[in-house]
């Protein structure tokens, strides 16, 4: 097989060397004509800055030159196409979407298809050129799609790493500014309320975990940040602070993404800047929840205060004093003594009344008052345990001079 200009004579397209040289010389004109059509027919293209339109022109010129190389050796078609457009999609994807890039390719191919026949020396060459540009356009479309997909995967991987950094910063209590700036880069509203929920990951495959969590969050209608940290999955759930049934339903539905085992939710805090407090309490609860075999799923960290205090969590001790022991003491000795006596009597109302020398209705009234003050009903077994633990912790704290 002879060679004239250092390139192979075409074997498969039936084009003469003269036609190929003419196409070489006209590649710049074809590219300029294609860009001109884009400016007329694509409204968004005309709004691009001049430097970006110039970049599109250079990319189109590279594509036109690549078409001639493709015609010379169709066996190297995919390689040549990929090389010609290797840098183009990476640059385009910064300011042009995949849908817009496909529109540009379509217009460029249409323009080439209109002008290529004038370079053909015969009807056979005309048909070969038309067929060639259609096949080349297909290769370009696939190359662009693959490059945009690769760029999207790279951005997704970067977002996942950034998200993991944000969640890790929340767990470790990093500088507030660093966490908020990274979260803002992920589209998180820093002023949004946040609740941290922790448990076992549903899979050892990180992409599977991400897919399941985001799918569930989409159904719940809440933004989330997540990170798998060893054997635990940490999820930050965003959204307005809600109470009652709605909040319990949201947490219950999100807990379904965790594997078997306990799931603990920290308190809802007003903003992401305070999410560390929610994370710290949720993780403390996860360590202590083994002490309550019948704990619901999910369980709030505030409902695990006795187990957390027994495991050595000073914050749990403080909360037991602040939320339970102190309100009972400040309400007066009669109320506190009634609760203590009722608990010591094994929850027998009449025995408590006899011990205190009061009417059973008086005991009932005082117990209701204690429930209003602390949110813990002494007649409920679990709440009775919390009250007993709080009163014990309060006495110990007073004995150490901490209260």
Tab-separated table of C-alpha atoms in Angstrom:
chain	number	residue	atom	x	y	z
A	1	UNK	CA	0.000	0.000	0.000
A	2	UNK	CA	1.482	3.292	-1.056
A	3	UNK	CA	1.813	6.398	1.120
A	4	UNK	CA	2.141	9.945	-0.198
A	5	UNK	CA	2.164	12.442	2.661
A	6	UNK	CA	3.118	10.169	5.543
A	7	UNK	CA	-0.484	9.038	5.952
A	8	UNK	CA	-2.141	5.915	4.688
A	9	UNK	CA	-4.143	5.929	1.510
A	10	UNK	CA	-7.741	5.137	2.506
A	11	UNK	CA	-8.791	1.539	2.198
A	12	UNK	CA	-12.431	1.541	3.220
A	13	UNK	CA	-14.053	4.861	2.349
A	14	UNK	CA	-13.275	5.029	-1.393
A	15	UNK	CA	-12.020	8.653	-1.180
A	16	UNK	CA	-9.215	10.055	-3.294
A	17	UNK	CA	-6.162	11.797	-1.884
A	18	UNK	CA	-7.326	15.009	-3.574
A	19	UNK	CA	-10.663	14.955	-1.757
A	20	UNK	CA	-8.968	14.348	1.569
A	21	UNK	CA	-6.559	17.264	0.976
A	22	UNK	CA	-9.500	19.524	0.132
A	23	UNK	CA	-11.227	18.503	3.340
A	24	UNK	CA	-8.029	19.198	5.265
A	25	UNK	CA	-7.861	22.743	3.894
A	26	UNK	CA	-11.565	23.367	4.461
A	27	UNK	CA	-11.773	22.033	8.035
A	28	UNK	CA	-11.439	25.513	9.547
A	29	UNK	CA	-14.170	26.930	7.286
A	30	UNK	CA	-16.484	24.039	8.117
A	31	UNK	CA	-15.925	24.557	11.833
A	32	UNK	CA	-16.607	28.313	11.599
A	33	UNK	CA	-19.806	27.660	9.636
A	34	UNK	CA	-20.944	25.188	12.290
A	35	UNK	CA	-20.356	27.676	15.106
A	36	UNK	CA	-22.237	30.347	13.146
A	37	UNK	CA	-25.234	28.019	12.884
A	38	UNK	CA	-25.059	27.367	16.628
A	39	UNK	CA	-25.146	31.119	17.311
A	40	UNK	CA	-28.251	31.504	15.130
A	41	UNK	CA	-30.216	28.478	16.287
A	42	UNK	CA	-29.208	27.979	19.921
A	43	UNK	CA	-30.426	30.813	22.122
A	44	UNK	CA	-28.270	29.829	25.089
A	45	UNK	CA	-25.144	29.650	22.901
A	46	UNK	CA	-25.356	33.340	22.077
A	47	UNK	CA	-25.324	34.150	25.792
A	48	UNK	CA	-21.982	32.431	26.361
A	49	UNK	CA	-18.999	34.741	26.983
A	50	UNK	CA	-16.687	35.336	24.021
A	51	UNK	CA	-13.887	33.175	25.444
A	52	UNK	CA	-16.227	30.212	25.844
A	53	UNK	CA	-17.557	30.571	22.300
A	54	UNK	CA	-13.941	30.711	21.096
A	55	UNK	CA	-13.270	27.472	22.975
A	56	UNK	CA	-16.213	25.841	21.231
A	57	UNK	CA	-14.792	26.978	17.868
A	58	UNK	CA	-11.401	25.410	18.658
A	59	UNK	CA	-13.090	22.194	19.741
A	60	UNK	CA	-15.158	22.123	16.541
A	61	UNK	CA	-12.021	22.692	14.458
A	62	UNK	CA	-10.369	19.775	16.243
A	63	UNK	CA	-13.415	17.683	15.435
A	64	UNK	CA	-13.289	18.655	11.757
A	65	UNK	CA	-9.598	17.744	11.559
A	66	UNK	CA	-10.323	14.517	13.387
A	67	UNK	CA	-12.965	13.664	10.792
A	68	UNK	CA	-10.380	13.744	8.019
A	69	UNK	CA	-8.036	11.524	10.033
A	70	UNK	CA	-10.955	9.214	10.698
A	71	UNK	CA	-11.638	8.952	6.954
A	72	UNK	CA	-8.010	8.030	6.284
A	73	UNK	CA	-8.051	5.063	8.662
A	74	UNK	CA	-11.394	3.755	9.876
A	75	UNK	CA	-9.713	0.952	11.845
A	76	UNK	CA	-8.393	3.612	14.201
A	77	UNK	CA	-11.740	5.439	14.279
A	78	UNK	CA	-12.502	5.122	17.972
A	79	UNK	CA	-8.928	5.906	19.003
A	80	UNK	CA	-8.720	8.962	16.755
A	81	UNK	CA	-12.088	10.245	17.905
A	82	UNK	CA	-11.194	9.851	21.550
A	83	UNK	CA	-7.854	11.598	21.061
A	84	UNK	CA	-9.399	14.460	19.091
A	85	UNK	CA	-11.972	15.137	21.808
A	86	UNK	CA	-10.030	14.062	24.844
A	87	UNK	CA	-9.874	17.529	26.366
A	88	UNK	CA	-13.056	18.969	24.893
A	89	UNK	CA	-15.762	17.486	27.135
A	90	UNK	CA	-13.746	18.203	30.259
A	91	UNK	CA	-13.667	21.859	29.258
A	92	UNK	CA	-17.217	21.967	27.952
A	93	UNK	CA	-18.721	20.360	31.037
A	94	UNK	CA	-17.738	23.374	33.113
A	95	UNK	CA	-20.320	25.567	31.412
A	96	UNK	CA	-22.314	23.414	28.964
A	97	UNK	CA	-24.613	20.580	29.972
A	98	UNK	CA	-24.658	17.206	28.230
A	99	UNK	CA	-28.024	18.031	26.628
A	100	UNK	CA	-26.572	21.251	25.216
A	101	UNK	CA	-23.440	19.449	24.004
A	102	UNK	CA	-25.602	16.928	22.125
A	103	UNK	CA	-27.477	19.817	20.463
A	104	UNK	CA	-24.172	21.314	19.354
A	105	UNK	CA	-22.971	17.999	17.921
A	106	UNK	CA	-26.251	17.557	16.049
A	107	UNK	CA	-26.028	21.011	14.454
A	108	UNK	CA	-22.366	20.530	13.547
A	109	UNK	CA	-23.100	17.191	11.875
A	110	UNK	CA	-26.016	18.707	9.958
A	111	UNK	CA	-23.769	21.525	8.728
A	112	UNK	CA	-21.045	19.098	7.676
A	113	UNK	CA	-23.616	16.934	5.906
A	114	UNK	CA	-24.819	19.940	3.896
A	115	UNK	CA	-21.354	21.118	2.797
A	116	UNK	CA	-19.429	17.880	2.343
A	117	UNK	CA	-20.953	16.920	-1.052
A	118	UNK	CA	-19.177	19.829	-2.761
A	119	UNK	CA	-15.824	18.185	-2.012
A	120	UNK	CA	-16.755	14.868	-3.637
A	121	UNK	CA	-15.308	14.096	-7.066
A	122	UNK	CA	-18.006	11.530	-7.861
A	123	UNK	CA	-21.353	10.195	-6.688
A	124	UNK	CA	-19.539	7.310	-5.017
A	125	UNK	CA	-17.387	9.729	-3.004
A	126	UNK	CA	-20.467	11.810	-2.168
A	127	UNK	CA	-22.164	8.735	-0.674
A	128	UNK	CA	-18.967	7.777	1.163
A	129	UNK	CA	-18.686	11.259	2.705
A	130	UNK	CA	-22.312	11.290	3.843
A	131	UNK	CA	-21.979	7.846	5.354
A	132	UNK	CA	-18.697	8.827	6.970
A	133	UNK	CA	-20.010	11.953	8.654
A	134	UNK	CA	-23.015	10.050	10.042
A	135	UNK	CA	-20.806	7.340	11.487
A	136	UNK	CA	-18.319	9.907	12.781
A	137	UNK	CA	-21.145	11.851	14.420
A	138	UNK	CA	-22.226	8.700	16.201
A	139	UNK	CA	-18.679	8.179	17.501
A	140	UNK	CA	-18.498	11.811	18.634
A	141	UNK	CA	-21.822	11.498	20.488
A	142	UNK	CA	-20.650	8.374	22.285
A	143	UNK	CA	-17.308	9.954	23.122
A	144	UNK	CA	-19.024	13.047	24.530
A	145	UNK	CA	-21.452	10.943	26.576
A	146	UNK	CA	-18.621	8.847	28.000
A	147	UNK	CA	-16.584	11.925	28.885
A	148	UNK	CA	-19.513	13.647	30.570
A	149	UNK	CA	-20.249	10.444	32.478
A	150	UNK	CA	-16.620	10.251	33.616
A	151	UNK	CA	-16.732	13.894	34.688
A	152	UNK	CA	-19.961	13.257	36.604
A	153	UNK	CA	-18.426	10.238	38.326
A	154	UNK	CA	-15.370	12.291	39.267
A	155	UNK	CA	-17.581	15.052	40.685
A	156	UNK	CA	-19.632	12.448	42.527
A	157	UNK	CA	-16.510	10.903	44.034
A	158	UNK	CA	-15.265	14.335	45.067
A	159	UNK	CA	-18.651	15.209	46.575
A	160	UNK	CA	-18.633	11.921	48.497
A	161	UNK	CA	-15.193	12.672	49.927
A	162	UNK	CA	-16.240	16.216	50.808
A	163	UNK	CA	-19.435	14.920	52.415
A	164	UNK	CA	-17.433	12.431	54.473
A	165	UNK	CA	-15.197	15.293	55.633
A	166	UNK	CA	-18.246	17.320	56.702
A	167	UNK	CA	-19.756	14.445	58.687
A	168	UNK	CA	-16.382	13.610	60.216
A	169	UNK	CA	-15.974	17.260	61.198
A	170	UNK	CA	-19.409	17.221	62.836
A	171	UNK	CA	-18.577	14.070	64.789
A	172	UNK	CA	-15.194	15.422	65.944
A	173	UNK	CA	-16.475	18.935	66.625
A	174	UNK	CA	-14.139	20.648	64.146
A	175	UNK	CA	-14.022	24.396	63.610
A	176	UNK	CA	-17.496	25.602	62.754
A	177	UNK	CA	-16.408	27.682	59.745
A	178	UNK	CA	-14.700	24.752	57.998
A	179	UNK	CA	-17.717	22.464	58.394
A	180	UNK	CA	-20.206	25.100	57.263
A	181	UNK	CA	-18.203	26.127	54.185
A	182	UNK	CA	-17.836	22.521	53.033
A	183	UNK	CA	-21.498	21.808	53.680
A	184	UNK	CA	-22.473	24.912	51.709
A	185	UNK	CA	-20.398	23.607	48.774
A	186	UNK	CA	-22.602	20.500	48.865
A	187	UNK	CA	-25.760	22.608	48.715
A	188	UNK	CA	-26.668	22.275	52.402
A	189	UNK	CA	-28.489	25.153	54.050
A	190	UNK	CA	-26.371	25.985	57.136
A	191	UNK	CA	-29.413	27.491	58.869
A	192	UNK	CA	-31.421	24.292	58.511
A	193	UNK	CA	-32.145	22.268	61.648
A	194	UNK	CA	-30.212	19.003	61.937
A	195	UNK	CA	-30.605	15.645	63.638
A	196	UNK	CA	-27.840	13.039	63.764
A	197	UNK	CA	-28.853	9.386	63.639
A	198	UNK	CA	-26.386	6.492	63.965
A	199	UNK	CA	-26.427	2.718	63.622
A	200	UNK	CA	-24.986	-0.169	61.619
A	201	UNK	CA	-24.527	0.301	57.834
A	202	UNK	CA	-26.810	-1.859	55.669
A	203	UNK	CA	-23.969	-3.011	53.411
A	204	UNK	CA	-20.192	-3.213	53.217
A	205	UNK	CA	-20.333	-1.604	49.747
A	206	UNK	CA	-20.210	2.217	50.138
A	207	UNK	CA	-22.033	3.003	46.840
A	208	UNK	CA	-24.875	0.707	47.897
A	209	UNK	CA	-25.113	2.468	51.254
A	210	UNK	CA	-25.188	5.893	49.602
A	211	UNK	CA	-27.878	4.794	47.139
A	212	UNK	CA	-30.121	3.324	49.834
A	213	UNK	CA	-29.791	6.297	52.176
A	214	UNK	CA	-30.411	8.887	49.466
A	215	UNK	CA	-33.351	6.924	48.059
A	216	UNK	CA	-34.957	6.771	51.492
A	217	UNK	CA	-34.224	10.457	52.155
A	218	UNK	CA	-35.835	11.389	48.828
A	219	UNK	CA	-38.999	9.528	49.810
A	220	UNK	CA	-39.019	11.226	53.199
A	221	UNK	CA	-38.354	14.600	51.570
A	222	UNK	CA	-35.359	15.519	53.740
A	223	UNK	CA	-31.777	16.489	52.802
A	224	UNK	CA	-29.098	14.259	54.297
A	225	UNK	CA	-25.353	14.073	54.810
A	226	UNK	CA	-23.879	10.637	55.443
A	227	UNK	CA	-20.641	8.837	56.126
A	228	UNK	CA	-19.707	5.244	56.862
A	229	UNK	CA	-17.170	5.299	59.691
A	230	UNK	CA	-15.962	1.771	60.196
A	231	UNK	CA	-18.803	-0.315	61.590
A	232	UNK	CA	-21.206	2.593	62.006
A	233	UNK	CA	-23.259	4.715	59.653
A	234	UNK	CA	-23.715	8.373	60.573
A	235	UNK	CA	-26.546	10.309	58.927
A	236	UNK	CA	-27.297	13.998	59.414
A	237	UNK	CA	-30.948	14.670	58.601
A	238	UNK	CA	-31.842	18.253	57.707
A	239	UNK	CA	-35.131	20.063	57.738
A	240	UNK	CA	-37.318	22.195	59.962
A	241	UNK	CA	-37.570	21.316	63.619
A	242	UNK	CA	-40.717	19.281	64.018
A	243	UNK	CA	-42.303	17.606	66.998
A	244	UNK	CA	-44.738	14.863	67.759
A	245	UNK	CA	-45.923	12.287	65.287
A	246	UNK	CA	-44.297	13.858	62.206
A	247	UNK	CA	-40.821	13.822	63.714
A	248	UNK	CA	-41.160	10.262	64.996
A	249	UNK	CA	-42.406	9.131	61.587
A	250	UNK	CA	-39.443	10.733	59.815
A	251	UNK	CA	-36.920	9.116	62.141
A	252	UNK	CA	-38.687	5.761	61.914
A	253	UNK	CA	-38.641	5.787	58.118
A	254	UNK	CA	-34.978	6.808	57.984
A	255	UNK	CA	-34.017	4.109	60.496
A	256	UNK	CA	-35.140	1.508	57.955
A	257	UNK	CA	-31.908	2.039	55.962
A	258	UNK	CA	-29.767	0.743	58.836
A	259	UNK	CA	-28.849	-2.899	59.289
A	260	UNK	CA	-30.155	-4.962	62.190
A	261	UNK	CA	-29.227	-3.585	65.579
A	262	UNK	CA	-29.902	-0.457	67.599
A	263	UNK	CA	-30.406	2.927	65.960
A	264	UNK	CA	-29.963	6.057	68.069
A	265	UNK	CA	-31.022	9.607	67.182
A	266	UNK	CA	-29.520	12.628	68.871
A	267	UNK	CA	-31.515	15.747	69.726
A	268	UNK	CA	-32.619	18.049	66.917
A	269	UNK	CA	-30.483	21.195	66.932
A	270	UNK	CA	-31.360	24.534	65.287
A	271	UNK	CA	-28.519	24.567	62.745
A	272	UNK	CA	-25.623	22.581	61.330
A	273	UNK	CA	-23.213	24.625	63.443
A	274	UNK	CA	-24.626	22.866	66.514
A	275	UNK	CA	-24.862	19.408	64.966
A	276	UNK	CA	-21.818	18.251	66.944
A	277	UNK	CA	-23.960	18.187	70.093
A	278	UNK	CA	-26.503	15.954	68.383
A	279	UNK	CA	-23.728	13.667	67.082
A	280	UNK	CA	-22.003	13.424	70.477
A	281	UNK	CA	-25.221	12.429	72.233
A	282	UNK	CA	-26.247	9.992	69.502
A	283	UNK	CA	-22.863	8.222	69.638
A	284	UNK	CA	-22.947	8.155	73.434
A	285	UNK	CA	-26.393	6.584	73.217
A	286	UNK	CA	-25.152	4.015	70.692
A	287	UNK	CA	-22.439	2.927	73.132
A	288	UNK	CA	-24.892	2.686	76.033
A	289	UNK	CA	-28.001	1.286	74.321
A	290	UNK	CA	-26.840	-2.268	75.025
A	291	UNK	CA	-27.917	-1.593	78.606
A	292	UNK	CA	-31.568	-1.378	77.511
A	293	UNK	CA	-32.425	-4.575	75.609
A	294	UNK	CA	-35.990	-3.423	74.979
A	295	UNK	CA	-35.049	-0.049	73.505
A	296	UNK	CA	-37.230	0.999	70.553
A	297	UNK	CA	-35.735	1.502	67.098
A	298	UNK	CA	-34.882	4.269	66.724
A	299	UNK	CA	-34.400	5.469	70.268
A	300	UNK	CA	-33.682	9.056	71.206
A	301	UNK	CA	-30.432	9.703	73.044
A	302	UNK	CA	-32.390	11.557	75.754
A	303	UNK	CA	-34.266	8.330	76.490
A	304	UNK	CA	-30.949	6.611	77.238
A	305	UNK	CA	-29.778	9.032	79.916
A	306	UNK	CA	-29.625	6.400	82.727
A	307	UNK	CA	-27.595	3.961	80.598
A	308	UNK	CA	-25.330	6.757	79.401
A	309	UNK	CA	-24.750	7.962	82.965
A	310	UNK	CA	-23.941	4.427	84.124
A	311	UNK	CA	-21.429	4.110	81.262
A	312	UNK	CA	-19.636	7.241	82.477
A	313	UNK	CA	-21.062	9.998	80.253
A	314	UNK	CA	-20.815	13.262	82.238
A	315	UNK	CA	-23.204	15.010	79.841
A	316	UNK	CA	-25.887	12.427	80.621
A	317	UNK	CA	-25.337	12.996	84.350
A	318	UNK	CA	-25.696	16.741	83.859
A	319	UNK	CA	-28.906	16.314	81.868
A	320	UNK	CA	-30.411	14.001	84.495
A	321	UNK	CA	-29.748	16.639	87.114
A	322	UNK	CA	-30.918	19.574	85.006
A	323	UNK	CA	-34.015	17.945	83.530
A	324	UNK	CA	-35.207	15.747	86.380
A	325	UNK	CA	-33.520	16.059	89.763
A	326	UNK	CA	-33.343	19.857	89.968
A	327	UNK	CA	-36.974	20.526	88.901
A	328	UNK	CA	-38.193	18.055	91.552
A	329	UNK	CA	-36.101	19.671	94.273
A	330	UNK	CA	-37.116	23.192	93.292
A	331	UNK	CA	-40.776	22.159	93.417
A	332	UNK	CA	-40.454	21.548	97.132
A	333	UNK	CA	-39.539	18.728	99.508
A	334	UNK	CA	-43.055	17.280	99.563
A	335	UNK	CA	-43.075	16.558	95.844
A	336	UNK	CA	-39.583	15.086	95.781
A	337	UNK	CA	-40.237	12.944	98.877
A	338	UNK	CA	-43.486	11.666	97.359
A	339	UNK	CA	-41.677	10.541	94.179
A	340	UNK	CA	-38.886	8.885	96.174
A	341	UNK	CA	-41.337	7.119	98.472
A	342	UNK	CA	-43.493	5.954	95.582
A	343	UNK	CA	-40.455	4.467	93.856
A	344	UNK	CA	-39.237	2.814	97.067
A	345	UNK	CA	-42.684	1.307	97.651
A	346	UNK	CA	-42.475	-0.516	94.338
A	347	UNK	CA	-45.088	1.690	92.699
A	348	UNK	CA	-47.852	0.743	95.151
A	349	UNK	CA	-49.955	3.862	95.580
A	350	UNK	CA	-51.669	2.917	98.849
A	351	UNK	CA	-48.401	1.908	100.537
A	352	UNK	CA	-46.854	5.224	99.493
A	353	UNK	CA	-49.846	7.123	100.904
A	354	UNK	CA	-49.637	5.231	104.197
A	355	UNK	CA	-45.917	5.939	104.507
A	356	UNK	CA	-46.471	9.642	103.897
A	357	UNK	CA	-49.666	9.793	106.021
A	358	UNK	CA	-51.596	11.431	103.170
A	359	UNK	CA	-54.631	10.528	101.111
A	360	UNK	CA	-53.994	8.430	97.945
A	361	UNK	CA	-55.496	11.238	95.848
A	362	UNK	CA	-52.788	13.538	97.197
A	363	UNK	CA	-50.171	11.068	96.001
A	364	UNK	CA	-51.849	10.926	92.590
A	365	UNK	CA	-51.857	14.727	92.344
A	366	UNK	CA	-48.185	14.975	93.268
A	367	UNK	CA	-47.193	12.272	90.802
A	368	UNK	CA	-49.034	14.082	88.011
A	369	UNK	CA	-47.251	17.269	89.021
A	370	UNK	CA	-43.892	15.479	88.891
A	371	UNK	CA	-44.723	14.164	85.409
A	372	UNK	CA	-45.533	17.699	84.226
A	373	UNK	CA	-42.249	19.049	85.593
A	374	UNK	CA	-39.926	16.315	84.318
A	375	UNK	CA	-41.764	14.724	81.403
A	376	UNK	CA	-41.416	11.386	83.233
A	377	UNK	CA	-44.455	9.589	84.599
A	378	UNK	CA	-43.535	7.701	87.819
A	379	UNK	CA	-46.291	5.150	87.142
A	380	UNK	CA	-44.579	3.998	83.908
A	381	UNK	CA	-41.816	1.411	84.493
A	382	UNK	CA	-39.264	3.001	82.145
A	383	UNK	CA	-39.928	6.525	83.411
A	384	UNK	CA	-39.717	5.262	86.994
A	385	UNK	CA	-36.239	3.894	86.238
A	386	UNK	CA	-35.187	7.258	84.758
A	387	UNK	CA	-36.503	9.092	87.825
A	388	UNK	CA	-34.700	6.761	90.200
A	389	UNK	CA	-31.436	7.149	88.269
A	390	UNK	CA	-31.808	10.942	88.150
A	391	UNK	CA	-32.448	11.238	91.880
A	392	UNK	CA	-29.431	9.018	92.574
A	393	UNK	CA	-27.188	11.008	90.247
A	394	UNK	CA	-28.452	14.232	91.838
A	395	UNK	CA	-27.554	13.031	95.324
A	396	UNK	CA	-24.092	11.945	94.145
A	397	UNK	CA	-23.509	15.287	92.415
A	398	UNK	CA	-24.540	17.159	95.557
A	399	UNK	CA	-22.242	14.990	97.619
A	400	UNK	CA	-19.320	15.897	95.371
A	401	UNK	CA	-20.191	19.569	95.623
A	402	UNK	CA	-21.166	19.796	91.968
A	403	UNK	CA	-24.681	20.957	92.702
